[in-house]
Tab-separated table of C-alpha atoms in Angstrom:
chain	number	residue	atom	x	y	z
A	193	MET	CA	17.543	32.984	4.560
A	194	THR	CA	16.385	29.548	5.743
A	195	SER	CA	18.237	26.628	4.251
A	196	PRO	CA	16.285	23.812	2.605
A	197	VAL	CA	17.499	21.370	5.256
A	198	ASN	CA	16.182	23.519	8.085
A	199	THR	CA	12.946	24.093	6.222
A	200	HIS	CA	12.400	20.361	5.770
A	201	SER	CA	13.264	19.863	9.439
A	202	ASN	CA	10.536	22.313	10.427
A	203	TYR	CA	8.002	20.521	8.242
A	204	PHE	CA	9.032	17.167	9.655
A	205	LEU	CA	8.698	18.500	13.223
A	206	PHE	CA	5.101	19.453	12.519
A	207	PHE	CA	4.226	16.093	10.954
A	208	LEU	CA	6.004	14.287	13.800
A	209	MET	CA	3.879	16.117	16.378
A	210	ALA	CA	0.632	15.774	14.412
A	211	ALA	CA	1.083	12.014	13.949
A	212	SER	CA	1.709	11.590	17.703
A	213	LEU	CA	-1.519	13.307	18.795
A	214	ALA	CA	-3.488	10.053	18.670
A	215	SER	CA	-1.143	8.347	21.154
A	216	PHE	CA	-1.324	11.348	23.482
A	217	ALA	CA	-5.128	11.510	23.312
A	218	LEU	CA	-5.517	7.780	24.019
A	219	GLU	CA	-2.802	7.058	26.572
A	220	SER	CA	-3.084	10.199	28.733
A	221	VAL	CA	-6.688	9.335	29.663
A	222	PHE	CA	-5.891	5.908	31.150
A	223	PRO	CA	-5.043	7.182	34.672
A	224	ALA	CA	-8.316	9.146	34.725
A	225	LEU	CA	-10.683	6.292	33.801
A	226	PRO	CA	-11.670	5.459	37.430
A	227	GLU	CA	-12.513	9.108	38.153
A	228	ILE	CA	-14.381	9.468	34.860
A	229	MET	CA	-16.395	6.360	35.769
A	230	ASN	CA	-17.304	7.978	39.091
A	231	PHE	CA	-18.379	11.137	37.285
A	232	TYR	CA	-20.628	9.122	34.948
A	233	SER	CA	-21.565	6.680	37.710
A	234	HIS	CA	-24.697	5.395	35.996
A	235	SER	CA	-22.825	4.030	32.977
A	236	SER	CA	-19.295	3.010	33.961
A	237	SER	CA	-19.192	0.206	31.388
A	238	ALA	CA	-19.668	2.727	28.595
A	239	VAL	CA	-16.720	4.738	29.888
A	240	MET	CA	-14.558	1.614	29.845
A	241	ALA	CA	-15.675	1.061	26.243
A	242	SER	CA	-14.410	4.534	25.321
A	243	THR	CA	-10.929	3.110	24.676
A	244	GLY	CA	-12.279	0.717	22.058
A	245	ILE	CA	-14.387	3.505	20.565
A	246	PHE	CA	-11.315	5.729	20.287
A	247	ILE	CA	-9.328	2.981	18.529
A	248	LEU	CA	-12.252	2.360	16.167
A	249	GLY	CA	-12.567	6.074	15.382
A	250	HIS	CA	-8.835	6.327	14.762
A	251	ALA	CA	-9.029	3.443	12.286
A	252	VAL	CA	-11.986	5.138	10.540
A	253	GLY	CA	-9.981	8.361	10.254
A	254	LEU	CA	-6.968	6.506	8.872
A	255	MET	CA	-9.000	4.798	6.191
A	256	ALA	CA	-11.280	7.727	5.315
A	257	SER	CA	-8.327	10.083	4.867
A	258	GLY	CA	-6.879	7.692	2.320
A	259	PHE	CA	-9.611	8.608	-0.131
A	260	ALA	CA	-8.517	12.251	-0.027
A	261	ARG	CA	-6.957	13.015	-3.384
A	262	LYS	CA	-7.472	16.783	-3.187
A	263	HIS	CA	-7.471	19.555	-0.587
A	264	ARG	CA	-5.155	17.721	1.806
A	265	TYR	CA	-3.965	21.014	3.274
A	266	THR	CA	-7.553	21.969	4.092
A	267	LEU	CA	-8.264	18.514	5.484
A	268	THR	CA	-5.214	18.754	7.742
A	269	LEU	CA	-6.409	22.156	8.978
A	270	LEU	CA	-9.942	20.854	9.605
A	271	ALA	CA	-8.570	17.747	11.350
A	272	LEU	CA	-6.538	19.918	13.731
A	273	ILE	CA	-9.571	22.088	14.473
A	274	GLY	CA	-11.704	18.957	14.922
A	275	TYR	CA	-9.170	17.496	17.338
A	276	ILE	CA	-9.165	20.698	19.400
A	277	VAL	CA	-12.976	20.933	19.432
A	278	GLY	CA	-13.319	17.246	20.359
A	279	SER	CA	-10.789	17.613	23.175
A	280	ALA	CA	-12.216	20.835	24.618
A	281	GLY	CA	-15.819	19.735	24.119
A	282	THR	CA	-15.294	16.657	26.281
A	283	VAL	CA	-14.773	18.951	29.264
A	284	PHE	CA	-18.383	20.103	28.966
A	285	ALA	CA	-19.920	16.678	28.292
A	286	GLU	CA	-22.471	16.174	31.069
A	287	ASN	CA	-23.562	12.686	30.011
A	288	THR	CA	-21.852	9.545	28.794
A	289	TYR	CA	-23.307	9.627	25.307
A	290	LEU	CA	-21.953	13.094	24.556
A	291	PHE	CA	-18.617	12.067	26.083
A	292	LEU	CA	-18.369	9.042	23.778
A	293	ILE	CA	-19.478	11.010	20.698
A	294	LEU	CA	-16.814	13.664	21.307
A	295	ARG	CA	-14.119	11.033	21.911
A	296	PHE	CA	-15.110	9.324	18.655
A	297	PHE	CA	-15.007	12.670	16.840
A	298	GLN	CA	-11.596	13.432	18.370
A	299	SER	CA	-10.223	10.021	17.360
A	300	ILE	CA	-11.387	10.383	13.740
A	301	ALA	CA	-9.587	13.734	13.545
A	302	ALA	CA	-6.469	12.114	15.050
A	303	GLY	CA	-6.671	9.319	12.458
A	304	PHE	CA	-6.791	11.873	9.651
A	305	LEU	CA	-3.745	13.654	11.090
A	306	THR	CA	-1.779	10.401	11.413
A	307	ASN	CA	-2.347	9.311	7.821
A	308	LEU	CA	-2.007	12.763	6.235
A	309	SER	CA	1.246	13.323	8.140
A	310	ILE	CA	2.784	10.007	7.076
A	311	THR	CA	1.690	10.609	3.478
A	312	ALA	CA	3.181	14.122	3.470
A	313	VAL	CA	6.489	12.918	4.929
A	314	SER	CA	6.590	10.231	2.236
A	315	THR	CA	6.449	12.948	-0.432
A	316	LEU	CA	9.328	14.913	1.124
A	317	TYR	CA	11.811	12.056	1.443
A	318	SER	CA	12.658	8.811	-0.315
A	319	SER	CA	14.715	5.633	0.086
A	320	ASN	CA	16.952	5.428	3.179
A	321	LEU	CA	16.163	8.959	4.347
A	322	LEU	CA	12.441	8.177	4.253
A	323	SER	CA	13.065	5.025	6.300
A	324	ALA	CA	14.953	7.108	8.877
A	325	ARG	CA	12.099	9.626	9.097
A	326	LEU	CA	9.470	6.898	9.447
A	327	SER	CA	11.563	5.319	12.209
A	328	LEU	CA	11.691	8.621	14.055
A	329	MET	CA	7.908	8.934	13.732
A	330	THR	CA	7.517	5.461	15.221
A	331	ALA	CA	9.899	6.405	18.029
A	332	SER	CA	7.924	9.576	18.676
A	333	MET	CA	4.677	7.621	18.968
A	334	GLY	CA	6.429	5.182	21.291
A	335	VAL	CA	7.665	8.031	23.476
A	336	MET	CA	4.107	9.349	23.690
A	337	MET	CA	2.906	5.909	24.816
A	338	VAL	CA	5.357	6.100	27.729
A	339	VAL	CA	5.063	9.794	28.600
A	340	SER	CA	1.304	10.286	28.133
A	341	PRO	CA	0.085	8.123	31.054
A	342	LEU	CA	2.609	9.883	33.305
A	343	SER	CA	1.458	13.321	32.163
A	344	GLY	CA	-2.153	12.219	32.630
A	345	ALA	CA	-1.423	11.113	36.188
A	346	ILE	CA	0.199	14.484	36.947
A	347	LEU	CA	-2.710	16.428	35.417
A	348	MET	CA	-5.125	14.383	37.544
A	349	THR	CA	-4.028	16.601	40.444
A	350	TRP	CA	-6.402	19.238	39.033
A	351	GLY	CA	-9.131	16.801	37.984
A	352	TRP	CA	-9.714	14.564	34.972
A	353	LYS	CA	-11.091	17.396	32.805
A	354	THR	CA	-7.667	19.048	32.934
A	355	ILE	CA	-6.336	16.207	30.759
A	356	PHE	CA	-8.701	17.107	27.928
A	357	LEU	CA	-7.908	20.793	28.320
A	358	ALA	CA	-4.226	19.893	27.969
A	359	GLN	CA	-5.023	17.889	24.824
A	360	ALA	CA	-6.836	20.914	23.389
A	361	LEU	CA	-3.892	23.168	24.316
A	362	VAL	CA	-1.343	20.866	22.645
A	363	GLY	CA	-3.553	20.676	19.560
A	364	SER	CA	-3.786	24.478	19.489
A	365	LEU	CA	-0.007	24.852	19.651
A	366	ILE	CA	0.408	22.427	16.759
A	367	LEU	CA	-2.258	24.354	14.833
A	368	ILE	CA	-0.280	27.568	15.343
A	369	LEU	CA	2.855	25.825	14.051
A	370	PHE	CA	0.903	24.541	11.048
A	371	LEU	CA	-0.350	28.027	10.150
A	372	SER	CA	3.123	29.537	10.555
A	373	LEU	CA	4.768	27.231	7.994
A	374	SER	CA	4.766	27.600	4.223
A	375	PHE	CA	4.690	24.008	3.021
A	376	PRO	CA	6.071	22.959	-0.383
A	377	PRO	CA	3.318	22.035	-2.872
A	378	GLN	CA	4.180	18.317	-2.917
A	379	CYS	CA	3.248	17.899	0.771
A	380	PHE	CA	-0.467	18.252	0.105
A	381	SER	CA	-0.714	18.066	-3.667
A	382	GLN	CA	-2.949	15.571	-5.391
A	383	GLY	CA	-0.071	13.989	-7.268
A	384	ILE	CA	-0.507	11.147	-9.712
A	385	GLU	CA	-2.244	8.438	-7.708
A	386	VAL	CA	-2.647	5.044	-9.320
A	387	HIS	CA	-5.906	3.212	-8.632
A	388	PRO	CA	-5.489	0.876	-5.591
A	389	GLY	CA	-6.441	-2.142	-7.681
A	390	LYS	CA	-3.682	-1.421	-10.184
A	391	ILE	CA	-0.897	-0.790	-7.681
A	392	LEU	CA	-1.767	-3.867	-5.603
A	393	LYS	CA	-1.632	-6.021	-8.725
A	394	LYS	CA	1.945	-4.996	-9.425
A	395	PRO	CA	4.379	-7.875	-8.715
A	396	GLY	CA	5.522	-8.012	-5.111
A	397	VAL	CA	3.477	-5.079	-3.757
A	398	LEU	CA	0.711	-6.982	-1.988
A	399	SER	CA	3.100	-9.627	-0.627
A	400	ARG	CA	5.394	-6.881	0.749
A	401	LEU	CA	2.430	-5.184	2.450
A	402	LEU	CA	1.291	-8.533	3.854
A	403	ALA	CA	4.801	-9.198	5.189
A	404	ILE	CA	4.608	-5.920	7.132
A	405	SER	CA	1.075	-6.720	8.362
A	406	PHE	CA	2.023	-10.198	9.586
A	407	SER	CA	5.025	-8.713	11.400
A	408	PHE	CA	2.711	-6.097	12.926
A	409	SER	CA	0.447	-8.975	14.042
A	410	VAL	CA	3.311	-10.355	16.135
A	411	ILE	CA	3.311	-7.118	18.135
A	412	MET	CA	-0.490	-7.084	18.419
A	413	VAL	CA	-0.523	-10.637	19.772
A	414	LEU	CA	2.168	-9.709	22.296
A	415	LEU	CA	0.386	-6.554	23.464
A	416	SER	CA	-2.987	-8.312	23.714
A	417	SER	CA	-1.678	-11.285	25.684
A	418	GLN	CA	0.943	-9.621	27.894
A	419	ALA	CA	-1.428	-8.928	30.804
A	420	ASN	CA	-2.558	-12.574	30.932
A	421	ILE	CA	1.010	-13.862	30.515
A	422	PHE	CA	2.691	-11.630	33.076
A	423	ILE	CA	-0.021	-11.318	35.734
A	424	ASN	CA	-1.916	-14.628	35.549
A	425	LEU	CA	0.745	-17.056	34.280
A	426	ILE	CA	4.016	-15.614	35.593
A	427	SER	CA	2.370	-13.955	38.632
A	428	LEU	CA	4.086	-10.578	38.407
A	429	SER	CA	2.744	-7.797	40.595
A	430	LEU	CA	0.884	-4.914	38.994
A	431	GLY	CA	3.890	-2.648	39.512
A	432	GLU	CA	6.240	-5.156	37.894
A	433	PHE	CA	3.826	-5.548	34.975
A	434	VAL	CA	3.655	-1.778	34.411
A	435	LEU	CA	7.454	-1.575	34.542
A	436	LEU	CA	7.852	-4.413	32.044
A	437	SER	CA	5.259	-2.881	29.706
A	438	THR	CA	7.136	0.420	29.856
A	439	LEU	CA	10.397	-1.360	29.035
A	440	ILE	CA	8.742	-3.044	26.029
A	441	ASN	CA	7.717	0.378	24.716
A	442	GLY	CA	11.243	1.570	25.436
A	443	THR	CA	12.804	-1.173	23.319
A	444	LEU	CA	10.492	-0.258	20.420
A	445	ILE	CA	11.629	3.351	20.722
A	446	GLY	CA	15.261	2.234	20.892
A	447	GLY	CA	14.870	-0.042	17.872
A	448	SER	CA	13.362	2.785	15.837
A	449	ILE	CA	16.195	5.152	16.751
A	450	VAL	CA	18.825	2.505	15.943
A	451	ASN	CA	17.203	1.884	12.546
A	452	ALA	CA	17.179	5.630	11.823
A	453	TRP	CA	20.919	5.671	12.580
A	454	LEU	CA	21.863	2.483	10.693
A	455	VAL	CA	19.896	3.370	7.576
A	456	ARG	CA	22.296	6.246	6.937
A	457	THR	CA	24.992	3.746	5.918
A	458	ILE	CA	23.187	0.420	5.310
A	459	HIS	CA	20.695	-0.093	2.500
A	460	LEU	CA	17.112	-0.336	3.721
A	461	GLU	CA	16.509	-3.696	1.959
A	462	ARG	CA	19.294	-5.265	4.005
A	463	LEU	CA	17.874	-3.827	7.235
A	464	LEU	CA	14.427	-5.114	6.251
A	465	LYS	CA	15.874	-8.585	5.719
A	466	TRP	CA	17.565	-8.454	9.133
A	467	GLY	CA	14.258	-7.488	10.732
A	468	ILE	CA	12.311	-10.305	9.071
A	469	TYR	CA	14.787	-13.057	9.964
A	470	SER	CA	15.511	-11.772	13.480
A	471	GLN	CA	11.774	-11.672	14.260
A	472	LEU	CA	11.398	-15.328	13.291
A	473	LEU	CA	14.485	-16.259	15.326
A	474	ILE	CA	13.238	-14.389	18.412
A	475	THR	CA	9.713	-15.843	18.250
A	476	PHE	CA	11.082	-19.368	17.722
A	477	THR	CA	13.289	-18.962	20.793
A	478	LEU	CA	10.297	-17.549	22.685
A	479	VAL	CA	8.319	-20.724	22.006
A	480	LEU	CA	11.313	-22.798	23.078
A	481	SER	CA	11.769	-20.875	26.341
A	482	ALA	CA	8.016	-21.043	27.047
A	483	THR	CA	8.000	-24.802	26.430
A	484	LEU	CA	10.984	-25.353	28.729
A	485	ALA	CA	9.670	-22.749	31.239
A	486	ILE	CA	12.917	-20.755	31.251
A	487	LEU	CA	11.386	-17.553	32.648
A	488	PRO	CA	14.462	-15.253	32.667
A	489	LEU	CA	15.128	-16.020	28.986
A	490	PHE	CA	11.420	-15.721	28.180
A	491	ILE	CA	11.095	-12.244	29.766
A	492	CYS	CA	14.335	-11.087	28.134
A	493	LEU	CA	13.105	-12.195	24.701
A	494	ILE	CA	9.736	-10.508	25.238
A	495	LEU	CA	11.587	-7.226	25.730
A	496	PHE	CA	13.401	-7.624	22.406
A	497	ALA	CA	10.497	-9.108	20.415
A	498	VAL	CA	9.237	-5.676	19.329
A	499	ILE	CA	12.575	-4.442	17.961
A	500	PRO	CA	12.398	-6.227	14.552
A	501	MET	CA	9.103	-4.467	13.799
A	502	ALA	CA	10.918	-1.134	14.041
A	503	PHE	CA	13.115	-2.288	11.139
A	504	ILE	CA	10.364	-4.045	9.174
A	505	GLY	CA	7.747	-1.291	9.285
A	506	ALA	CA	9.971	1.656	8.365
A	507	ASN	CA	12.123	-0.085	5.749
A	508	GLY	CA	9.292	-2.107	4.216
A	509	ASN	CA	7.087	0.945	3.687
A	510	ALA	CA	9.997	3.115	2.530
A	511	SER	CA	11.036	0.533	-0.067
A	512	LEU	CA	7.555	0.438	-1.591
A	513	ILE	CA	7.031	4.209	-1.574
A	514	THR	CA	10.460	4.749	-3.142
A	515	GLU	CA	9.696	2.172	-5.838
A	516	PHE	CA	6.199	3.553	-6.537
A	517	PRO	CA	6.237	7.264	-5.611
A	518	GLU	CA	3.149	7.898	-7.735
A	519	SER	CA	1.131	5.731	-5.293
A	520	THR	CA	2.300	7.123	-1.957
A	521	SER	CA	-1.133	7.740	-0.424
A	522	THR	CA	-2.552	4.479	-1.783
A	523	LEU	CA	0.329	2.470	-0.306
A	524	VAL	CA	0.096	4.195	3.088
A	525	VAL	CA	-3.659	3.627	3.321
A	526	SER	CA	-3.499	0.050	2.012
A	527	GLY	CA	-0.812	-0.714	4.574
A	528	ASN	CA	-2.901	0.778	7.391
A	529	ILE	CA	-5.983	-1.174	6.318
A	530	LEU	CA	-4.038	-4.448	6.236
A	531	ASN	CA	-2.336	-3.723	9.567
A	532	PHE	CA	-5.602	-2.985	11.322
A	533	SER	CA	-7.432	-5.830	9.601
A	534	VAL	CA	-4.849	-8.592	10.060
A	535	GLY	CA	-3.086	-7.289	13.172
A	536	GLY	CA	-6.241	-5.964	14.806
A	537	LEU	CA	-8.077	-9.251	14.284
A	538	ALA	CA	-5.125	-11.237	15.635
A	539	GLY	CA	-4.767	-9.011	18.690
A	540	THR	CA	-8.495	-8.947	19.444
A	541	THR	CA	-8.817	-12.725	19.103
A	542	VAL	CA	-5.867	-13.386	21.421
A	543	GLY	CA	-7.106	-10.786	23.903
A	544	LEU	CA	-10.467	-12.570	24.199
A	545	MET	CA	-8.855	-15.967	24.760
A	546	ASN	CA	-7.880	-17.047	28.264
A	547	HIS	CA	-4.602	-18.849	27.603
A	548	GLN	CA	-3.561	-21.358	30.228
A	549	SER	CA	-0.022	-21.572	28.866
A	550	MET	CA	2.628	-19.218	27.532
A	551	ILE	CA	3.127	-21.561	24.580
A	552	GLN	CA	-0.134	-20.696	22.794
A	553	PRO	CA	0.375	-16.942	22.219
A	554	THR	CA	4.099	-17.328	21.513
A	555	ALA	CA	3.393	-20.102	18.979
A	556	LEU	CA	0.959	-17.743	17.271
A	557	MET	CA	3.654	-15.046	17.210
A	558	MET	CA	6.047	-17.514	15.561
A	559	LEU	CA	3.373	-18.441	12.994
A	560	PHE	CA	2.908	-14.799	12.010
A	561	SER	CA	6.694	-14.371	11.809
A	562	PHE	CA	6.903	-17.341	9.444
A	563	LEU	CA	4.079	-15.914	7.298
A	564	ALA	CA	5.912	-12.572	7.204
A	565	LEU	CA	9.085	-14.309	6.000
A	566	THR	CA	7.133	-16.243	3.345
A	567	CYS	CA	5.501	-13.049	2.003
A	568	TYR	CA	8.830	-11.209	2.117
A	569	LYS	CA	10.531	-13.918	0.044
A	570	HIS	CA	7.669	-13.829	-2.445
A	571	SER	CA	7.994	-10.053	-2.794
A	572	ILE	CA	11.728	-10.352	-3.439
A	573	SER	CA	11.303	-12.977	-6.135
A	574	SER	CA	8.447	-10.963	-7.709
A	575	PHE	CA	10.525	-7.766	-7.798
A	576	LYS	CA	13.428	-9.634	-9.415
A	577	ALA	CA	11.163	-11.274	-11.999
A	578	SER	CA	9.652	-7.942	-13.001
């Protein structure tokens, strides 16, 4: 007879894999973009835009799935089937428009799977254990960001369409796992969901979500400006840039794993506080090193700048969901909307700007860190007052 611990582990394995499908679908295609452009030679610009279309579709899926109050099991099943169909269908797309439509369809399905998985995990666990599970999910997505381009490059040996066949195969295996498990009712049940307007009006909730979003914006600014900083301003080679980008992803993975380990013995609120203050300290020192042009210190700090977010995201969300378990889905969706609105806008704006100095993007990172600290302090005082 299967023990409850093992049963929960099996459920978590499924949700871990389902939530990581988006990263695999996006990142594994990057090595194939030149060959895909050659295949659709008359519209290469549209192929390059497919990355933005995928991100947009993923955001649509995240937000749309948040309105699902019923039939979440069925929606998860349909999202898996949609992901498989979108992946396999791309192989047979003979023109750019069909290619982009299928990628958009695939990304919406991936967005549904990401949100439904996080919501389901949030119903299985609470408090520190939930923070640990969310950290492991973040680490898993980070691993996919590192491994997927490598797997895509290997699959390119048999042509770019093999990548999409592999995506369909992985989706099919996860679908088989999904159908083989008997999930507890709370994973996909409707539950008692408070109206978003009511939960966001509760003292400290919105400011806590904003603190997480501003911290997320620090990462978005870094990711959007790293190519300009490292290649144009610091003059690293393309190989050195790829290596440094991989190391940045690696530190995010490491930070998530460390948080999952520490949260077993340290209360999540304390870890959240460490993350908030350490992010401000790191970004302040980044601005200082950029101003004084101390490149070794600057590069070292860039590597560690993403670690606080591993603590802030997991512990911040876990604290809210534990405090308001009746609003799990609402909190997850509201957090995603704020992250993509605030962080996405910050990252897009910085990406479009041609900075002539390392000071500008790092100063913006420090500003967002300060805003995160301000919102965090407000949430603490609001929780105490209530």
